[in-house]
Amino acid sequence: MSKTKSIQVFEYSFLPLEKGKFEQRHLVALSKLNKIHGDKYFIMRHNGVTFKNYVGVLQVDGLVIEILPKIDQYESDSESNKIKWQSALIEMLRVTKRLNIKKMDEASVASQSKHLLDIYFEWFLAEVQKLIHQGLIKQYYKETSQVKALKGKLEFAGHIAKNVVHKERFYTTHQVYDKDHLLHQVLFCALEIIASLTKGNYLYSTCKKVQLDFPEVKTIKVTAKTFEQIPHNRKTAPYETALAIARIIILNFAPNVKIGIENMLALLFDMNVLWEQYILARLQKAQQKKDFTIIGQNSKLFWQNIAIRPDIVLSKGKSENYIIDTKWKNIDQSKPTTQDLRQMYVYNEYWNSQKAMLLYPTNDKTSVINDTSFVAFNATPTKPPKEENHRCCLAKINIFEGDTLNDKIGDFILKWFEQ
């Protein structure tokens, strides 16, 4: 078995063609994958690819490309920095519940040479092994087939067509009670994908062992609609985690990207969304010690059918509201854009907020919150308002404590809103 090669790059970086490493066949496959997804993942060049704001991992034709987050374009591309950011990405996914693993540090990740696909595959295989150990459930389902004894509903037209000679057989639609049902067919589909992508990898033997312990089931084509058909009840509750991971694996799998090339799996996350959800998760953990209510994705109608939505809304009591809008970029010494400031002003007005925060990550060792003031709409140069209507700050947060993510940033942010 050929060993899977691995490349680590940062978001917004350029990956050039290189013989024996990143070759033309990989570039063609990425181009086709990008086209399927509306060209949102990469900028295709004739001699390579430039990554956008999507981080995560993809695998094609024996090559794994891991795309890591990065605050500053001038930040070092050293191996130690890649290990730090790989650990940070895994921790962000863990905190936002997109990954269910114990907290990992960069040394642990480096020593095991793992990438995100390995971690997701390990998680899924462990869940399926747990289900097998507990005992896989049987379900009733309808089947139309030939049987030797009349049972269920006789399909008359099919029976006449198929059994002119074999009078002893019946073509019927009947109920079957066994393990070959939709739940297991979906899990088996994910196992097949993992087996095809882990050849030469330490997980391949584990996957084949799980497949041997798994019951024989029909091979089906699984789509997003298939997951909608799966019943959710007390009996199927133990399957929820395995099905959630199977959904991620199957729906991100792009088979037959190019004839003659191996199948591709791309597991990519919008870094702007991940940053927003990470901050929300840290705030929700911090607010357990405070008297805050914290809500994400809170929308209000602004004009006709157009809604406005700040990233995070904090409330304290019935009358105190605060706004946070997250931005995944390094603002350096520059000021926020006029558009961002106008947006924050509107949020403050619509949510009757006293304070708002534009929240950026930074590589600086010290986190900084620069406070400025918004004033009422009726202010003029000659007649300023007597009181400030609300305030806005620009916060640059250092997300690291040493080389690991700082899990106290939620407390730091809430402290400013309590002032």
Coordinates of C-alpha atoms in Angstrom, one line a residue, residues 12-412:
Y12 CA -4.7 32.8 2.0
S13 CA -1.3 31.1 1.1
F14 CA -0.3 30.0 -2.4
L15 CA 0.6 26.3 -3.0
P16 CA 2.7 25.9 -6.2
L17 CA 2.9 22.8 -8.4
E18 CA 5.9 20.6 -7.3
K19 CA 6.9 17.3 -8.8
G20 CA 6.4 14.4 -6.3
K21 CA 4.4 16.6 -3.9
F22 CA 1.6 18.7 -5.4
E23 CA 1.2 17.7 -9.0
Q24 CA -1.0 18.6 -12.0
R25 CA -3.5 15.8 -11.3
H26 CA -4.1 17.2 -7.8
L27 CA -4.6 20.7 -9.2
V28 CA -7.2 19.4 -11.7
A29 CA -9.1 17.6 -9.0
L30 CA -9.1 20.7 -6.8
S31 CA -10.4 22.8 -9.7
K32 CA -13.3 20.4 -10.2
L33 CA -14.1 20.3 -6.5
N34 CA -14.0 24.1 -6.4
K35 CA -16.4 24.3 -9.4
I36 CA -18.9 22.0 -7.6
H37 CA -18.9 24.4 -4.7
G38 CA -19.2 27.7 -6.7
D39 CA -15.5 28.5 -6.6
K40 CA -15.7 29.5 -3.0
Y41 CA -12.8 27.4 -1.6
F42 CA -9.8 28.4 -3.7
I43 CA -8.4 30.7 -6.4
M44 CA -7.1 28.5 -9.2
R45 CA -3.9 29.5 -10.9
H46 CA -2.2 27.8 -13.9
N47 CA 0.8 26.8 -11.7
G48 CA -0.9 26.3 -8.3
V49 CA -3.8 27.3 -6.0
T50 CA -4.4 30.1 -3.6
F51 CA -6.5 29.3 -0.6
K52 CA -9.2 31.5 0.7
N53 CA -10.8 31.8 4.2
Y54 CA -11.6 28.1 4.5
V55 CA -9.6 26.0 6.8
G56 CA -9.6 22.2 7.5
V57 CA -8.4 19.3 5.4
L58 CA -8.9 17.6 2.1
Q59 CA -7.6 14.4 0.6
V60 CA -7.2 13.4 -3.1
D61 CA -5.1 10.7 -4.8
G62 CA -2.9 9.9 -1.9
L63 CA -2.4 13.5 -0.9
V64 CA -3.7 15.2 2.3
I65 CA -3.7 19.0 2.3
E66 CA -4.3 20.5 5.7
I67 CA -5.3 24.2 5.6
L68 CA -4.6 26.0 8.9
P69 CA -5.8 29.4 10.2
K70 CA -3.5 32.3 10.5
I71 CA -4.0 35.8 11.9
D72 CA -1.1 37.6 10.2
Q73 CA 0.1 37.0 6.6
Y74 CA 3.7 37.8 7.8
E75 CA 3.6 35.2 10.5
S76 CA 6.2 32.5 10.3
D77 CA 5.6 29.3 8.2
S78 CA 7.9 27.3 10.5
E79 CA 7.0 23.8 11.5
S80 CA 6.5 24.8 15.2
N81 CA 4.0 27.5 14.1
K82 CA 2.1 25.0 12.0
I83 CA 1.9 22.6 14.9
K84 CA 0.6 25.5 17.1
W85 CA -2.1 26.5 14.6
Q86 CA -3.1 22.9 13.9
S87 CA -3.6 22.4 17.7
A88 CA -5.5 25.7 17.8
L89 CA -7.8 24.6 14.9
I90 CA -8.6 21.3 16.6
E91 CA -9.3 23.0 19.9
M92 CA -11.7 25.5 18.2
L93 CA -13.5 22.6 16.5
R94 CA -13.7 20.9 19.9
V95 CA -15.0 23.9 21.8
T96 CA -17.7 24.6 19.1
K97 CA -18.7 20.9 19.3
R98 CA -17.7 20.1 15.7
L99 CA -15.3 17.6 17.1
N100 CA -15.7 15.4 20.1
I101 CA -12.2 14.7 21.5
K102 CA -10.4 15.4 24.7
K103 CA -8.4 18.6 24.9
M104 CA -5.2 18.2 22.8
D105 CA -2.0 20.2 22.9
E106 CA 0.4 20.8 20.0
A107 CA 2.9 18.2 21.3
S108 CA 0.3 15.5 21.4
V109 CA -0.8 16.3 17.8
A110 CA 2.8 16.4 16.5
S111 CA 3.9 13.1 18.2
Q112 CA 1.0 11.2 16.5
S113 CA 1.3 13.0 13.1
K114 CA -2.5 13.3 12.9
H115 CA -4.6 15.5 10.7
L116 CA -8.3 16.3 11.0
L117 CA -9.5 13.5 8.7
D118 CA -7.7 11.0 11.0
I119 CA -9.4 12.5 14.0
Y120 CA -12.9 12.4 12.5
F121 CA -12.3 8.9 11.2
E122 CA -11.1 7.7 14.6
W123 CA -14.1 9.2 16.2
F124 CA -16.5 7.6 13.8
L125 CA -14.9 4.1 14.0
A126 CA -14.9 4.3 17.8
E127 CA -18.7 5.1 17.8
V128 CA -19.5 2.3 15.4
Q129 CA -17.4 -0.2 17.5
K130 CA -19.3 1.0 20.6
L131 CA -22.6 0.3 18.8
I132 CA -21.5 -3.2 17.7
H133 CA -20.4 -3.9 21.3
Q134 CA -23.8 -2.7 22.6
G135 CA -25.7 -4.7 20.0
L136 CA -26.9 -3.4 16.7
I137 CA -30.7 -2.9 16.5
K138 CA -33.1 -4.7 14.1
Q139 CA -35.9 -2.8 12.4
Y140 CA -38.9 -3.6 10.3
Y141 CA -38.8 -2.5 6.7
K142 CA -40.8 -3.4 3.5
E143 CA -39.2 -5.6 0.9
T144 CA -40.5 -6.7 -2.5
S145 CA -38.9 -10.0 -3.6
Q146 CA -39.4 -13.7 -4.4
V147 CA -40.3 -15.9 -1.5
K148 CA -41.2 -19.6 -1.2
A149 CA -44.2 -19.1 1.0
L150 CA -47.0 -16.6 0.5
K151 CA -46.7 -13.7 2.9
G152 CA -47.5 -10.0 2.8
K153 CA -49.1 -8.5 -0.3
L154 CA -48.9 -10.5 -3.6
E155 CA -47.6 -8.2 -6.4
F156 CA -49.8 -9.8 -9.1
A157 CA -48.3 -8.3 -12.2
G158 CA -44.8 -9.0 -11.1
H159 CA -45.8 -12.5 -9.9
I160 CA -47.2 -13.4 -13.3
A161 CA -44.2 -12.1 -15.2
K162 CA -41.6 -13.8 -13.0
N163 CA -43.2 -17.1 -12.0
V164 CA -44.8 -18.5 -15.2
V165 CA -42.5 -21.5 -14.8
H166 CA -41.8 -21.5 -11.0
K167 CA -45.2 -22.1 -9.6
E168 CA -43.8 -22.7 -6.1
R169 CA -42.6 -19.1 -5.8
F170 CA -44.4 -15.9 -4.9
Y171 CA -43.5 -12.3 -5.7
T172 CA -44.7 -10.3 -2.7
T173 CA -44.2 -7.1 -0.7
H174 CA -43.7 -8.1 2.9
Q175 CA -42.2 -6.9 6.1
V176 CA -38.7 -8.0 7.2
Y177 CA -37.2 -7.7 10.6
D178 CA -33.4 -7.7 10.6
K179 CA -30.3 -5.5 10.6
D180 CA -30.3 -4.6 6.9
H181 CA -32.0 -1.2 7.3
L182 CA -31.4 2.4 6.5
L183 CA -29.4 3.2 9.7
H184 CA -26.8 0.5 9.0
Q185 CA -26.8 1.2 5.3
V186 CA -25.7 4.8 6.0
L187 CA -23.1 3.8 8.5
F188 CA -21.7 1.2 6.0
C189 CA -21.5 3.8 3.3
A190 CA -19.3 5.9 5.6
L191 CA -17.1 2.9 6.4
E192 CA -16.6 2.3 2.7
I193 CA -15.4 5.9 2.2
I194 CA -13.0 5.6 5.2
A195 CA -11.6 2.3 3.8
S196 CA -11.0 3.9 0.4
L197 CA -9.2 6.9 1.9
T198 CA -7.0 5.2 4.6
K199 CA -5.1 2.7 2.5
G200 CA -1.5 2.9 3.7
N201 CA -2.7 4.6 6.9
Y202 CA -2.7 3.2 10.4
L203 CA -6.5 3.5 10.5
Y204 CA -7.0 1.1 7.5
S205 CA -6.7 -2.1 9.5
T206 CA -9.1 -0.7 12.2
C207 CA -11.6 0.2 9.6
K208 CA -11.5 -3.3 7.9
K209 CA -11.9 -4.9 11.4
V210 CA -15.0 -2.9 12.0
Q211 CA -16.3 -3.8 8.5
L212 CA -15.8 -7.5 9.3
D213 CA -17.8 -7.1 12.5
F214 CA -20.6 -5.2 10.7
P215 CA -23.6 -7.1 9.3
E216 CA -24.1 -7.5 5.6
V217 CA -26.3 -4.7 4.3
K218 CA -27.4 -3.4 0.9
T219 CA -25.2 -0.7 -0.7
I220 CA -27.2 2.4 -1.3
K221 CA -26.6 5.9 -2.6
V222 CA -26.7 8.3 0.4
T223 CA -27.7 12.0 -0.1
A224 CA -28.8 14.8 2.2
K225 CA -32.4 13.5 1.7
T226 CA -31.4 10.1 3.0
F227 CA -30.6 11.6 6.4
E228 CA -34.0 13.2 6.5
Q229 CA -35.6 9.8 6.2
I230 CA -33.9 8.3 9.2
P231 CA -36.3 7.9 12.1
H232 CA -35.4 9.6 15.4
N233 CA -36.7 7.8 18.5
R234 CA -35.6 6.2 21.7
K235 CA -34.4 3.1 19.9
T236 CA -32.2 5.0 17.5
A237 CA -30.9 7.5 20.1
P238 CA -27.5 5.7 20.6
Y239 CA -26.9 6.1 16.8
E240 CA -27.1 9.9 16.8
T241 CA -23.4 10.7 17.2
A242 CA -22.3 8.1 14.6
L243 CA -24.9 9.3 12.1
A244 CA -23.8 13.0 12.7
I245 CA -20.2 12.1 11.8
A246 CA -21.3 9.9 8.9
R247 CA -23.2 12.8 7.5
I248 CA -20.1 15.0 7.6
I249 CA -18.0 12.3 5.9
I250 CA -20.6 11.3 3.2
L251 CA -21.9 14.7 2.2
N252 CA -18.3 16.1 1.9
F253 CA -17.2 13.2 -0.2
A254 CA -16.8 14.0 -3.9
P255 CA -16.6 10.7 -5.8
N256 CA -15.4 10.5 -9.4
V257 CA -13.9 14.0 -9.5
K258 CA -12.0 12.9 -12.5
I259 CA -11.9 9.5 -14.3
G260 CA -8.8 7.6 -13.3
I261 CA -8.2 9.5 -10.1
E262 CA -9.0 8.5 -6.5
N263 CA -12.1 9.9 -4.8
M264 CA -11.8 13.1 -2.8
L265 CA -13.1 14.2 0.6
A266 CA -13.0 17.8 1.6
L267 CA -13.8 18.9 5.2
L268 CA -13.5 22.7 5.2
F269 CA -14.8 25.4 7.5
D270 CA -15.3 29.1 6.9
M271 CA -12.9 30.6 9.4
N272 CA -15.1 33.7 9.9
V273 CA -18.0 31.5 11.0
L274 CA -15.7 29.3 13.2
W275 CA -14.2 32.4 14.9
E276 CA -17.7 33.7 15.6
Q277 CA -18.9 30.4 17.0
Y278 CA -15.7 29.9 19.1
I279 CA -16.1 33.3 20.7
L280 CA -19.8 32.6 21.4
A281 CA -18.9 29.2 23.0
R282 CA -16.2 30.9 25.2
L283 CA -18.7 33.6 26.3
Q284 CA -21.4 31.1 27.1
K285 CA -19.0 29.3 29.3
A286 CA -17.9 32.5 31.0
Q287 CA -21.4 33.8 31.5
Q288 CA -22.2 30.9 33.9
K289 CA -20.3 32.9 36.5
K290 CA -22.0 36.2 35.5
D291 CA -25.5 37.5 35.2
F292 CA -25.6 37.5 31.3
T293 CA -27.8 36.0 28.7
I294 CA -25.9 35.4 25.5
I295 CA -27.5 34.7 22.1
G296 CA -25.9 34.1 18.7
Q297 CA -27.5 34.6 15.3
N298 CA -30.2 37.0 16.6
S299 CA -32.0 38.7 13.6
K300 CA -34.4 41.7 13.2
L301 CA -36.2 42.9 10.1
F302 CA -34.5 46.1 8.9
W303 CA -36.2 47.0 5.5
Q304 CA -38.9 45.0 3.8
N305 CA -37.6 41.4 3.8
I306 CA -34.0 42.3 4.6
A307 CA -32.9 41.4 8.2
I308 CA -29.9 42.6 10.1
R309 CA -28.0 40.2 12.4
P310 CA -25.2 41.0 14.8
D311 CA -23.0 38.0 15.6
I312 CA -23.6 38.0 19.3
V313 CA -26.1 39.7 21.6
L314 CA -25.6 39.9 25.3
S315 CA -28.3 40.9 27.8
K316 CA -28.3 41.7 31.5
G317 CA -31.7 42.1 33.0
K318 CA -34.6 43.4 30.9
S319 CA -33.1 46.7 29.7
E320 CA -29.3 46.2 29.3
N321 CA -28.2 44.9 25.8
Y322 CA -24.8 44.7 24.3
I323 CA -23.5 43.8 20.9
I324 CA -20.4 41.9 19.6
D325 CA -19.4 41.6 16.0
T326 CA -16.5 39.3 15.3
K327 CA -13.9 39.8 12.5
W328 CA -11.3 37.2 11.7
K329 CA -8.5 39.4 10.4
N330 CA -5.5 41.2 11.8
I331 CA -6.4 44.9 11.9
D332 CA -2.9 46.0 13.0
Q333 CA -2.8 49.7 13.7
S334 CA -5.5 50.6 11.3
K335 CA -9.0 51.8 12.2
P336 CA -12.2 49.9 11.5
T337 CA -13.9 50.7 8.2
T338 CA -16.6 53.3 8.0
Q339 CA -19.0 50.5 6.9
D340 CA -18.3 48.5 10.0
L341 CA -18.8 51.5 12.3
R342 CA -22.1 52.4 10.6
Q343 CA -23.2 48.8 11.0
M344 CA -22.4 48.8 14.7
Y345 CA -24.3 52.0 15.1
V346 CA -27.4 50.5 13.6
Y347 CA -27.1 47.4 15.8
N348 CA -26.9 49.6 18.9
E349 CA -30.0 51.5 17.8
Y350 CA -32.1 48.5 16.9
W351 CA -31.2 46.4 20.0
N352 CA -31.3 49.5 22.3
S353 CA -27.7 48.6 23.2
Q354 CA -25.5 50.7 25.5
K355 CA -22.2 49.1 24.3
A356 CA -20.9 47.4 21.2
M357 CA -17.6 45.7 20.4
L358 CA -15.8 45.0 17.1
L359 CA -13.7 42.0 18.0
Y360 CA -10.5 41.0 16.2
P361 CA -7.8 38.5 17.0
T362 CA -4.2 39.7 17.4
N363 CA -0.7 38.2 17.7
D364 CA 0.2 40.9 20.3
K365 CA 0.9 39.5 23.7
T366 CA -1.4 42.0 25.3
S367 CA -5.1 42.2 24.5
V368 CA -6.3 45.8 24.0
I369 CA -9.8 47.4 24.0
N370 CA -9.9 50.9 22.6
D371 CA -13.1 52.7 23.7
T372 CA -14.8 55.3 21.5
S373 CA -18.2 56.9 21.6
F374 CA -21.2 57.0 19.3
V375 CA -23.6 59.9 19.7
A376 CA -27.3 60.5 19.0
F377 CA -28.6 61.0 15.4
N378 CA -29.6 64.6 16.1
A379 CA -26.1 65.7 17.0
T380 CA -24.6 68.6 15.0
P381 CA -21.2 70.4 15.3
T382 CA -22.9 73.4 16.9
K383 CA -25.3 71.5 19.1
P384 CA -23.8 68.3 20.5
P385 CA -26.1 66.0 22.5
K386 CA -26.0 66.3 26.2
E387 CA -25.4 62.6 26.7
E388 CA -23.8 59.8 24.7
N389 CA -26.4 57.5 23.2
H390 CA -24.1 54.4 23.2
R391 CA -20.5 53.3 23.0
C392 CA -18.5 51.2 20.6
C393 CA -15.0 49.7 21.2
L394 CA -12.4 48.0 19.0
A395 CA -11.0 45.0 20.8
K396 CA -7.9 43.2 19.7
I397 CA -7.8 39.9 21.6
N398 CA -4.7 37.7 22.0
I399 CA -6.3 34.2 21.6
F400 CA -3.2 32.4 22.8
E401 CA -1.7 31.8 26.2
G402 CA 1.8 30.7 25.4
D403 CA 1.3 28.3 22.5
T404 CA -2.2 27.1 23.4
L405 CA -5.5 28.8 23.1
N406 CA -6.5 31.0 26.0
D407 CA -9.7 29.6 27.5
K408 CA -10.3 32.7 29.6
I409 CA -11.0 35.2 26.8
G410 CA -14.7 35.0 27.5
D411 CA -14.1 36.4 31.0
F412 CA -11.8 39.1 29.6

